[in-house]
mmCIF file with all atom_site columns, C-alpha atoms in Angstrom:
data_model
loop_
_atom_site.group_PDB
_atom_site.id
_atom_site.type_symbol
_atom_site.label_atom_id
_atom_site.label_alt_id
_atom_site.label_comp_id
_atom_site.label_asym_id
_atom_site.label_entity_id
_atom_site.label_seq_id
_atom_site.pdbx_PDB_ins_code
_atom_site.Cartn_x
_atom_site.Cartn_y
_atom_site.Cartn_z
_atom_site.occupancy
_atom_site.B_iso_or_equiv
_atom_site.pdbx_formal_charge
_atom_site.auth_seq_id
_atom_site.auth_comp_id
_atom_site.auth_asym_id
_atom_site.auth_atom_id
_atom_site.pdbx_PDB_model_num
ATOM 1   C CA . UNK A 1 1   ? 4.906   -10.813 20.411  1.00 62.00 ? 1   UNK A CA 1
ATOM 2   C CA . UNK A 1 2   ? 7.968   -12.539 21.178  1.00 70.00 ? 2   UNK A CA 1
ATOM 3   C CA . UNK A 1 3   ? 11.257  -12.382 18.808  1.00 78.00 ? 3   UNK A CA 1
ATOM 4   C CA . UNK A 1 4   ? 11.031  -16.429 18.141  1.00 80.00 ? 4   UNK A CA 1
ATOM 5   C CA . UNK A 1 5   ? 7.138   -16.129 17.391  1.00 80.00 ? 5   UNK A CA 1
ATOM 6   C CA . UNK A 1 6   ? 8.004   -13.066 15.159  1.00 82.00 ? 6   UNK A CA 1
ATOM 7   C CA . UNK A 1 7   ? 10.494  -15.526 13.110  1.00 86.00 ? 7   UNK A CA 1
ATOM 8   C CA . UNK A 1 8   ? 8.462   -18.564 13.130  1.00 87.00 ? 8   UNK A CA 1
ATOM 9   C CA . UNK A 1 9   ? 6.011   -16.260 11.491  1.00 87.00 ? 9   UNK A CA 1
ATOM 10  C CA . UNK A 1 10  ? 8.344   -14.830 9.049   1.00 86.00 ? 10  UNK A CA 1
ATOM 11  C CA . UNK A 1 11  ? 9.641   -18.565 8.201   1.00 89.00 ? 11  UNK A CA 1
ATOM 12  C CA . UNK A 1 12  ? 6.156   -19.547 7.526   1.00 91.00 ? 12  UNK A CA 1
ATOM 13  C CA . UNK A 1 13  ? 5.343   -16.884 5.459   1.00 88.00 ? 13  UNK A CA 1
ATOM 14  C CA . UNK A 1 14  ? 8.416   -17.020 3.453   1.00 89.00 ? 14  UNK A CA 1
ATOM 15  C CA . UNK A 1 15  ? 7.790   -20.365 2.962   1.00 89.00 ? 15  UNK A CA 1
ATOM 16  C CA . UNK A 1 16  ? 4.286   -19.966 1.894   1.00 89.00 ? 16  UNK A CA 1
ATOM 17  C CA . UNK A 1 17  ? 5.073   -17.124 -0.826  1.00 88.00 ? 17  UNK A CA 1
ATOM 18  C CA . UNK A 1 18  ? 8.399   -19.301 -1.916  1.00 87.00 ? 18  UNK A CA 1
ATOM 19  C CA . UNK A 1 19  ? 6.123   -20.366 -5.513  1.00 85.00 ? 19  UNK A CA 1
ATOM 20  C CA . UNK A 1 20  ? 5.245   -16.417 -5.949  1.00 87.00 ? 20  UNK A CA 1
ATOM 21  C CA . UNK A 1 21  ? 8.843   -15.212 -5.245  1.00 88.00 ? 21  UNK A CA 1
ATOM 22  C CA . UNK A 1 22  ? 9.775   -13.797 -8.937  1.00 88.00 ? 22  UNK A CA 1
ATOM 23  C CA . UNK A 1 23  ? 6.347   -12.214 -9.234  1.00 89.00 ? 23  UNK A CA 1
ATOM 24  C CA . UNK A 1 24  ? 6.715   -10.669 -5.674  1.00 90.00 ? 24  UNK A CA 1
ATOM 25  C CA . UNK A 1 25  ? 10.048  -9.296  -6.538  1.00 90.00 ? 25  UNK A CA 1
ATOM 26  C CA . UNK A 1 26  ? 8.978   -7.608  -9.740  1.00 90.00 ? 26  UNK A CA 1
ATOM 27  C CA . UNK A 1 27  ? 5.966   -6.210  -7.992  1.00 91.00 ? 27  UNK A CA 1
ATOM 28  C CA . UNK A 1 28  ? 8.465   -4.552  -5.429  1.00 91.00 ? 28  UNK A CA 1
ATOM 29  C CA . UNK A 1 29  ? 10.502  -3.395  -7.952  1.00 91.00 ? 29  UNK A CA 1
ATOM 30  C CA . UNK A 1 30  ? 7.624   -1.495  -9.754  1.00 92.00 ? 30  UNK A CA 1
ATOM 31  C CA . UNK A 1 31  ? 6.337   0.115   -6.609  1.00 91.00 ? 31  UNK A CA 1
ATOM 32  C CA . UNK A 1 32  ? 9.467   1.587   -5.027  1.00 91.00 ? 32  UNK A CA 1
ATOM 33  C CA . UNK A 1 33  ? 10.266  2.977   -8.530  1.00 90.00 ? 33  UNK A CA 1
ATOM 34  C CA . UNK A 1 34  ? 13.608  1.270   -9.373  1.00 89.00 ? 34  UNK A CA 1
ATOM 35  C CA . UNK A 1 35  ? 13.163  2.803   -12.499 1.00 89.00 ? 35  UNK A CA 1
ATOM 36  C CA . UNK A 1 36  ? 11.814  6.307   -13.566 1.00 89.00 ? 36  UNK A CA 1
ATOM 37  C CA . UNK A 1 37  ? 9.273   5.590   -15.698 1.00 92.00 ? 37  UNK A CA 1
ATOM 38  C CA . UNK A 1 38  ? 7.739   2.983   -13.367 1.00 91.00 ? 38  UNK A CA 1
ATOM 39  C CA . UNK A 1 39  ? 5.379   5.794   -11.894 1.00 92.00 ? 39  UNK A CA 1
ATOM 40  C CA . UNK A 1 40  ? 4.097   6.325   -15.117 1.00 94.00 ? 40  UNK A CA 1
ATOM 41  C CA . UNK A 1 41  ? 3.273   2.313   -15.736 1.00 94.00 ? 41  UNK A CA 1
ATOM 42  C CA . UNK A 1 42  ? 1.491   2.600   -12.066 1.00 94.00 ? 42  UNK A CA 1
ATOM 43  C CA . UNK A 1 43  ? -0.328  5.727   -12.971 1.00 95.00 ? 43  UNK A CA 1
ATOM 44  C CA . UNK A 1 44  ? -1.626  4.585   -16.703 1.00 96.00 ? 44  UNK A CA 1
ATOM 45  C CA . UNK A 1 45  ? -2.112  0.758   -15.041 1.00 94.00 ? 45  UNK A CA 1
ATOM 46  C CA . UNK A 1 46  ? -4.723  2.116   -12.272 1.00 94.00 ? 46  UNK A CA 1
ATOM 47  C CA . UNK A 1 47  ? -6.282  4.513   -14.679 1.00 95.00 ? 47  UNK A CA 1
ATOM 48  C CA . UNK A 1 48  ? -7.111  2.123   -17.502 1.00 95.00 ? 48  UNK A CA 1
ATOM 49  C CA . UNK A 1 49  ? -8.127  -0.127  -15.311 1.00 92.00 ? 49  UNK A CA 1
ATOM 50  C CA . UNK A 1 50  ? -10.846 1.753   -13.313 1.00 92.00 ? 50  UNK A CA 1
ATOM 51  C CA . UNK A 1 51  ? -11.695 3.638   -16.604 1.00 93.00 ? 51  UNK A CA 1
ATOM 52  C CA . UNK A 1 52  ? -12.863 0.180   -17.963 1.00 91.00 ? 52  UNK A CA 1
ATOM 53  C CA . UNK A 1 53  ? -14.780 -0.008  -14.826 1.00 88.00 ? 53  UNK A CA 1
ATOM 54  C CA . UNK A 1 54  ? -16.415 2.949   -15.157 1.00 90.00 ? 54  UNK A CA 1
ATOM 55  C CA . UNK A 1 55  ? -17.084 2.083   -19.085 1.00 92.00 ? 55  UNK A CA 1
ATOM 56  C CA . UNK A 1 56  ? -18.570 -1.136  -18.166 1.00 90.00 ? 56  UNK A CA 1
ATOM 57  C CA . UNK A 1 57  ? -20.521 -0.125  -14.990 1.00 86.00 ? 57  UNK A CA 1
ATOM 58  C CA . UNK A 1 58  ? -20.843 -3.693  -13.769 1.00 84.00 ? 58  UNK A CA 1
ATOM 59  C CA . UNK A 1 59  ? -22.736 -4.495  -10.331 1.00 85.00 ? 59  UNK A CA 1
ATOM 60  C CA . UNK A 1 60  ? -20.764 -5.358  -7.396  1.00 82.00 ? 60  UNK A CA 1
ATOM 61  C CA . UNK A 1 61  ? -21.519 -9.279  -7.491  1.00 91.00 ? 61  UNK A CA 1
ATOM 62  C CA . UNK A 1 62  ? -20.822 -9.433  -11.069 1.00 90.00 ? 62  UNK A CA 1
ATOM 63  C CA . UNK A 1 63  ? -17.550 -7.459  -10.135 1.00 86.00 ? 63  UNK A CA 1
ATOM 64  C CA . UNK A 1 64  ? -16.834 -9.820  -7.454  1.00 89.00 ? 64  UNK A CA 1
ATOM 65  C CA . UNK A 1 65  ? -17.227 -12.845 -9.228  1.00 94.00 ? 65  UNK A CA 1
ATOM 66  C CA . UNK A 1 66  ? -15.299 -11.792 -12.194 1.00 91.00 ? 66  UNK A CA 1
ATOM 67  C CA . UNK A 1 67  ? -12.007 -10.812 -9.676  1.00 90.00 ? 67  UNK A CA 1
ATOM 68  C CA . UNK A 1 68  ? -12.354 -14.293 -7.986  1.00 94.00 ? 68  UNK A CA 1
ATOM 69  C CA . UNK A 1 69  ? -12.386 -15.966 -11.494 1.00 95.00 ? 69  UNK A CA 1
ATOM 70  C CA . UNK A 1 70  ? -9.411  -13.714 -12.677 1.00 93.00 ? 70  UNK A CA 1
ATOM 71  C CA . UNK A 1 71  ? -7.586  -14.704 -9.353  1.00 91.00 ? 71  UNK A CA 1
ATOM 72  C CA . UNK A 1 72  ? -8.633  -18.623 -9.705  1.00 93.00 ? 72  UNK A CA 1
ATOM 73  C CA . UNK A 1 73  ? -7.683  -18.711 -13.186 1.00 93.00 ? 73  UNK A CA 1
ATOM 74  C CA . UNK A 1 74  ? -4.219  -17.083 -12.368 1.00 88.00 ? 74  UNK A CA 1
ATOM 75  C CA . UNK A 1 75  ? -3.440  -19.194 -9.287  1.00 86.00 ? 75  UNK A CA 1
ATOM 76  C CA . UNK A 1 76  ? -4.225  -22.092 -11.828 1.00 89.00 ? 76  UNK A CA 1
ATOM 77  C CA . UNK A 1 77  ? -2.339  -20.903 -14.762 1.00 89.00 ? 77  UNK A CA 1
ATOM 78  C CA . UNK A 1 78  ? 0.752   -19.263 -12.467 1.00 86.00 ? 78  UNK A CA 1
ATOM 79  C CA . UNK A 1 79  ? 3.074   -22.314 -12.214 1.00 82.00 ? 79  UNK A CA 1
ATOM 80  C CA . UNK A 1 80  ? 2.943   -22.925 -15.940 1.00 84.00 ? 80  UNK A CA 1
ATOM 81  C CA . UNK A 1 81  ? 3.316   -19.390 -17.084 1.00 84.00 ? 81  UNK A CA 1
ATOM 82  C CA . UNK A 1 82  ? 6.216   -18.875 -14.140 1.00 82.00 ? 82  UNK A CA 1
ATOM 83  C CA . UNK A 1 83  ? 8.320   -21.798 -16.090 1.00 80.00 ? 83  UNK A CA 1
ATOM 84  C CA . UNK A 1 84  ? 8.311   -20.250 -19.168 1.00 81.00 ? 84  UNK A CA 1
ATOM 85  C CA . UNK A 1 85  ? 8.978   -16.613 -18.064 1.00 80.00 ? 85  UNK A CA 1
ATOM 86  C CA . UNK A 1 86  ? 11.430  -16.912 -14.962 1.00 79.00 ? 86  UNK A CA 1
ATOM 87  C CA . UNK A 1 87  ? 14.746  -19.302 -14.657 1.00 75.00 ? 87  UNK A CA 1
ATOM 88  C CA . UNK A 1 88  ? 15.165  -20.571 -11.300 1.00 67.00 ? 88  UNK A CA 1
ATOM 89  C CA . UNK A 1 89  ? 18.641  -21.007 -12.263 1.00 71.00 ? 89  UNK A CA 1
ATOM 90  C CA . UNK A 1 90  ? 18.742  -16.638 -12.594 1.00 78.00 ? 90  UNK A CA 1
ATOM 91  C CA . UNK A 1 91  ? 17.933  -16.161 -8.935  1.00 81.00 ? 91  UNK A CA 1
ATOM 92  C CA . UNK A 1 92  ? 20.377  -14.056 -7.131  1.00 83.00 ? 92  UNK A CA 1
ATOM 93  C CA . UNK A 1 93  ? 21.339  -13.140 -3.571  1.00 83.00 ? 93  UNK A CA 1
ATOM 94  C CA . UNK A 1 94  ? 20.306  -9.264  -4.487  1.00 87.00 ? 94  UNK A CA 1
ATOM 95  C CA . UNK A 1 95  ? 17.064  -10.874 -5.540  1.00 87.00 ? 95  UNK A CA 1
ATOM 96  C CA . UNK A 1 96  ? 16.649  -13.260 -2.253  1.00 88.00 ? 96  UNK A CA 1
ATOM 97  C CA . UNK A 1 97  ? 17.559  -10.386 -0.011  1.00 91.00 ? 97  UNK A CA 1
ATOM 98  C CA . UNK A 1 98  ? 14.829  -8.263  -1.830  1.00 90.00 ? 98  UNK A CA 1
ATOM 99  C CA . UNK A 1 99  ? 12.301  -11.132 -1.332  1.00 90.00 ? 99  UNK A CA 1
ATOM 100 C CA . UNK A 1 100 ? 13.425  -11.559 2.329   1.00 91.00 ? 100 UNK A CA 1
ATOM 101 C CA . UNK A 1 101 ? 12.956  -7.829  2.756   1.00 91.00 ? 101 UNK A CA 1
ATOM 102 C CA . UNK A 1 102 ? 9.127   -7.828  1.237   1.00 91.00 ? 102 UNK A CA 1
ATOM 103 C CA . UNK A 1 103 ? 8.534   -11.105 3.751   1.00 91.00 ? 103 UNK A CA 1
ATOM 104 C CA . UNK A 1 104 ? 9.414   -8.549  6.210   1.00 91.00 ? 104 UNK A CA 1
ATOM 105 C CA . UNK A 1 105 ? 7.452   -6.001  5.653   1.00 90.00 ? 105 UNK A CA 1
ATOM 106 C CA . UNK A 1 106 ? 3.920   -8.210  5.032   1.00 90.00 ? 106 UNK A CA 1
ATOM 107 C CA . UNK A 1 107 ? 5.127   -9.737  8.252   1.00 90.00 ? 107 UNK A CA 1
ATOM 108 C CA . UNK A 1 108 ? 5.116   -6.118  9.999   1.00 89.00 ? 108 UNK A CA 1
ATOM 109 C CA . UNK A 1 109 ? 1.793   -5.210  8.267   1.00 89.00 ? 109 UNK A CA 1
ATOM 110 C CA . UNK A 1 110 ? 0.150   -8.447  9.595   1.00 88.00 ? 110 UNK A CA 1
ATOM 111 C CA . UNK A 1 111 ? 1.337   -7.841  13.005  1.00 87.00 ? 111 UNK A CA 1
ATOM 112 C CA . UNK A 1 112 ? 0.355   -4.292  12.856  1.00 89.00 ? 112 UNK A CA 1
ATOM 113 C CA . UNK A 1 113 ? -3.462  -5.331  11.443  1.00 88.00 ? 113 UNK A CA 1
ATOM 114 C CA . UNK A 1 114 ? -3.888  -8.107  14.282  1.00 86.00 ? 114 UNK A CA 1
ATOM 115 C CA . UNK A 1 115 ? -2.671  -5.255  16.920  1.00 84.00 ? 115 UNK A CA 1
ATOM 116 C CA . UNK A 1 116 ? -5.742  -3.133  15.584  1.00 83.00 ? 116 UNK A CA 1
ATOM 117 C CA . UNK A 1 117 ? -7.771  -5.861  15.279  1.00 81.00 ? 117 UNK A CA 1
ATOM 118 C CA . UNK A 1 118 ? -6.668  -6.737  19.464  1.00 80.00 ? 118 UNK A CA 1
ATOM 119 C CA . UNK A 1 119 ? -7.600  -3.060  19.963  1.00 77.00 ? 119 UNK A CA 1
ATOM 120 C CA . UNK A 1 120 ? -10.741 -2.361  18.079  1.00 75.00 ? 120 UNK A CA 1
ATOM 121 C CA . UNK A 1 121 ? -12.806 -5.765  18.835  1.00 73.00 ? 121 UNK A CA 1
ATOM 122 C CA . UNK A 1 122 ? -11.147 -8.235  21.209  1.00 67.00 ? 122 UNK A CA 1
ATOM 123 C CA . UNK A 1 123 ? -10.682 -6.176  24.239  1.00 63.00 ? 123 UNK A CA 1
ATOM 124 C CA . UNK A 1 124 ? -14.440 -5.192  24.481  1.00 64.00 ? 124 UNK A CA 1
ATOM 125 C CA . UNK A 1 125 ? -13.731 -4.612  28.403  1.00 66.00 ? 125 UNK A CA 1
ATOM 126 C CA . UNK A 1 126 ? -11.306 -2.052  27.845  1.00 68.00 ? 126 UNK A CA 1
ATOM 127 C CA . UNK A 1 127 ? -13.652 -0.023  25.218  1.00 68.00 ? 127 UNK A CA 1
ATOM 128 C CA . UNK A 1 128 ? -14.425 3.329   26.943  1.00 74.00 ? 128 UNK A CA 1
ATOM 129 C CA . UNK A 1 129 ? -17.354 5.971   26.161  1.00 77.00 ? 129 UNK A CA 1
ATOM 130 C CA . UNK A 1 130 ? -14.645 8.147   24.459  1.00 77.00 ? 130 UNK A CA 1
ATOM 131 C CA . UNK A 1 131 ? -13.443 5.585   22.415  1.00 77.00 ? 131 UNK A CA 1
ATOM 132 C CA . UNK A 1 132 ? -16.914 4.515   21.209  1.00 81.00 ? 132 UNK A CA 1
ATOM 133 C CA . UNK A 1 133 ? -17.976 8.179   20.515  1.00 85.00 ? 133 UNK A CA 1
ATOM 134 C CA . UNK A 1 134 ? -14.784 9.109   18.491  1.00 84.00 ? 134 UNK A CA 1
ATOM 135 C CA . UNK A 1 135 ? -15.233 5.580   16.045  1.00 84.00 ? 135 UNK A CA 1
ATOM 136 C CA . UNK A 1 136 ? -19.047 6.596   15.524  1.00 89.00 ? 136 UNK A CA 1
ATOM 137 C CA . UNK A 1 137 ? -18.055 10.037  14.408  1.00 93.00 ? 137 UNK A CA 1
ATOM 138 C CA . UNK A 1 138 ? -15.126 8.437   12.262  1.00 91.00 ? 138 UNK A CA 1
ATOM 139 C CA . UNK A 1 139 ? -17.307 5.873   10.716  1.00 91.00 ? 139 UNK A CA 1
ATOM 140 C CA . UNK A 1 140 ? -20.275 8.267   10.514  1.00 95.00 ? 140 UNK A CA 1
ATOM 141 C CA . UNK A 1 141 ? -17.812 10.541  8.434   1.00 94.00 ? 141 UNK A CA 1
ATOM 142 C CA . UNK A 1 142 ? -16.637 7.999   6.212   1.00 90.00 ? 142 UNK A CA 1
ATOM 143 C CA . UNK A 1 143 ? -20.476 7.064   5.324   1.00 91.00 ? 143 UNK A CA 1
ATOM 144 C CA . UNK A 1 144 ? -20.923 10.813  4.413   1.00 92.00 ? 144 UNK A CA 1
ATOM 145 C CA . UNK A 1 145 ? -18.123 11.283  2.393   1.00 89.00 ? 145 UNK A CA 1
ATOM 146 C CA . UNK A 1 146 ? -18.837 7.931   0.437   1.00 86.00 ? 146 UNK A CA 1
ATOM 147 C CA . UNK A 1 147 ? -22.603 9.173   -0.144  1.00 90.00 ? 147 UNK A CA 1
ATOM 148 C CA . UNK A 1 148 ? -21.579 12.696  -1.408  1.00 90.00 ? 148 UNK A CA 1
ATOM 149 C CA . UNK A 1 149 ? -18.588 11.536  -3.617  1.00 87.00 ? 149 UNK A CA 1
ATOM 150 C CA . UNK A 1 150 ? -18.678 8.947   -6.615  1.00 87.00 ? 150 UNK A CA 1
ATOM 151 C CA . UNK A 1 151 ? -17.449 5.569   -4.757  1.00 86.00 ? 151 UNK A CA 1
ATOM 152 C CA . UNK A 1 152 ? -15.521 4.469   -7.925  1.00 88.00 ? 152 UNK A CA 1
ATOM 153 C CA . UNK A 1 153 ? -13.450 7.634   -7.948  1.00 90.00 ? 153 UNK A CA 1
ATOM 154 C CA . UNK A 1 154 ? -12.796 7.181   -4.517  1.00 91.00 ? 154 UNK A CA 1
ATOM 155 C CA . UNK A 1 155 ? -11.637 3.897   -4.903  1.00 91.00 ? 155 UNK A CA 1
ATOM 156 C CA . UNK A 1 156 ? -9.747  5.346   -7.633  1.00 93.00 ? 156 UNK A CA 1
ATOM 157 C CA . UNK A 1 157 ? -7.874  7.867   -5.559  1.00 93.00 ? 157 UNK A CA 1
ATOM 158 C CA . UNK A 1 158 ? -7.143  5.099   -2.724  1.00 93.00 ? 158 UNK A CA 1
ATOM 159 C CA . UNK A 1 159 ? -5.867  2.596   -4.920  1.00 93.00 ? 159 UNK A CA 1
ATOM 160 C CA . UNK A 1 160 ? -3.882  5.025   -6.877  1.00 94.00 ? 160 UNK A CA 1
ATOM 161 C CA . UNK A 1 161 ? -2.696  6.547   -3.469  1.00 93.00 ? 161 UNK A CA 1
ATOM 162 C CA . UNK A 1 162 ? -1.561  3.087   -2.156  1.00 92.00 ? 162 UNK A CA 1
ATOM 163 C CA . UNK A 1 163 ? 0.130   1.809   -5.153  1.00 93.00 ? 163 UNK A CA 1
ATOM 164 C CA . UNK A 1 164 ? 2.564   5.097   -5.150  1.00 92.00 ? 164 UNK A CA 1
ATOM 165 C CA . UNK A 1 165 ? 3.241   5.503   -1.587  1.00 90.00 ? 165 UNK A CA 1
ATOM 166 C CA . UNK A 1 166 ? 5.962   2.801   -1.206  1.00 89.00 ? 166 UNK A CA 1
ATOM 167 C CA . UNK A 1 167 ? 7.663   4.669   -4.472  1.00 89.00 ? 167 UNK A CA 1
ATOM 168 C CA . UNK A 1 168 ? 7.163   8.055   -2.539  1.00 88.00 ? 168 UNK A CA 1
ATOM 169 C CA . UNK A 1 169 ? 8.592   6.623   1.030   1.00 86.00 ? 169 UNK A CA 1
ATOM 170 C CA . UNK A 1 170 ? 11.364  4.852   -0.835  1.00 83.00 ? 170 UNK A CA 1
ATOM 171 C CA . UNK A 1 171 ? 12.381  7.936   -2.889  1.00 81.00 ? 171 UNK A CA 1
ATOM 172 C CA . UNK A 1 172 ? 11.928  10.390  0.141   1.00 79.00 ? 172 UNK A CA 1
ATOM 173 C CA . UNK A 1 173 ? 9.658   12.710  -1.924  1.00 77.00 ? 173 UNK A CA 1
ATOM 174 C CA . UNK A 1 174 ? 7.712   13.703  1.167   1.00 75.00 ? 174 UNK A CA 1
ATOM 175 C CA . UNK A 1 175 ? 11.060  14.795  2.872   1.00 77.00 ? 175 UNK A CA 1
ATOM 176 C CA . UNK A 1 176 ? 12.062  16.790  -0.384  1.00 75.00 ? 176 UNK A CA 1
ATOM 177 C CA . UNK A 1 177 ? 8.689   18.341  -0.518  1.00 73.00 ? 177 UNK A CA 1
ATOM 178 C CA . UNK A 1 178 ? 9.081   19.451  3.320   1.00 72.00 ? 178 UNK A CA 1
ATOM 179 C CA . UNK A 1 179 ? 12.540  20.722  2.646   1.00 74.00 ? 179 UNK A CA 1
ATOM 180 C CA . UNK A 1 180 ? 11.782  22.615  -0.148  1.00 72.00 ? 180 UNK A CA 1
ATOM 181 C CA . UNK A 1 181 ? 8.323   24.363  0.797   1.00 70.00 ? 181 UNK A CA 1
ATOM 182 C CA . UNK A 1 182 ? 9.381   24.529  4.407   1.00 65.00 ? 182 UNK A CA 1
ATOM 183 C CA . UNK A 1 183 ? 12.362  26.699  3.261   1.00 63.00 ? 183 UNK A CA 1
ATOM 184 C CA . UNK A 1 184 ? 9.597   28.984  1.547   1.00 61.00 ? 184 UNK A CA 1
ATOM 185 C CA . UNK A 1 185 ? 7.313   28.882  4.301   1.00 55.00 ? 185 UNK A CA 1
ATOM 186 C CA . UNK A 1 186 ? 10.004  29.748  7.178   1.00 62.00 ? 186 UNK A CA 1
ATOM 187 C CA . UNK A 1 187 ? 11.430  32.295  4.733   1.00 61.00 ? 187 UNK A CA 1
ATOM 188 C CA . UNK A 1 188 ? 8.151   34.027  4.297   1.00 59.00 ? 188 UNK A CA 1
ATOM 189 C CA . UNK A 1 189 ? 7.009   33.944  7.853   1.00 60.00 ? 189 UNK A CA 1
ATOM 190 C CA . UNK A 1 190 ? 10.911  35.690  8.807   1.00 65.00 ? 190 UNK A CA 1
ATOM 191 C CA . UNK A 1 191 ? 9.333   38.339  6.097   1.00 62.00 ? 191 UNK A CA 1
ATOM 192 C CA . UNK A 1 192 ? 6.217   38.885  7.732   1.00 63.00 ? 192 UNK A CA 1
ATOM 193 C CA . UNK A 1 193 ? 7.884   39.336  11.166  1.00 65.00 ? 193 UNK A CA 1
ATOM 194 C CA . UNK A 1 194 ? 10.422  42.059  9.924   1.00 66.00 ? 194 UNK A CA 1
ATOM 195 C CA . UNK A 1 195 ? 7.313   43.830  8.374   1.00 59.00 ? 195 UNK A CA 1
ATOM 196 C CA . UNK A 1 196 ? 5.138   43.725  11.563  1.00 62.00 ? 196 UNK A CA 1
ATOM 197 C CA . UNK A 1 197 ? 8.081   44.692  13.627  1.00 61.00 ? 197 UNK A CA 1
ATOM 198 C CA . UNK A 1 198 ? 8.645   47.829  11.534  1.00 61.00 ? 198 UNK A CA 1
ATOM 199 C CA . UNK A 1 199 ? 5.155   48.573  11.775  1.00 58.00 ? 199 UNK A CA 1
ATOM 200 C CA . UNK A 1 200 ? 5.483   48.510  15.200  1.00 56.00 ? 200 UNK A CA 1
#
């Protein structure tokens, strides 16, 4: 996709999300852990939500209907609520930059999903037998995991992982983890080599 198309897609998405910009900026601040207690809020919120789902034991159709109902009500009530909660005059340049950053990330995700869709479904003539075999094995593996483990528990862990990932990435938690445990592993490997050299 050309830069002109990307810019056009960015401007369209930004225009479409403009009414939701206050909520988007606050959710982004929560997901990237702007404050130290935000990970605890994310963990507690997701845990309480899935605990309520487990306690209610709803069927999939009921859960889907209630989710869509909440979405429709929120979409209907949000303009009124946003006028009470957010002041348009308090929108700062920092918030605008954060909003544009989120829109850019959403555009990147959109292009990534479109690319995967093109690769998996659109270009059927380019599919090889190896590709079909690999996809079959992967999908059968997912079906096997879904049959063995509780699906609500799996969705809980997936939701927790997806919600925590932006903060983990933004704070460099994985890099710190690799540095700390990488040093331990490398020092242990050196000790093992020294012991083996002495034995030889």
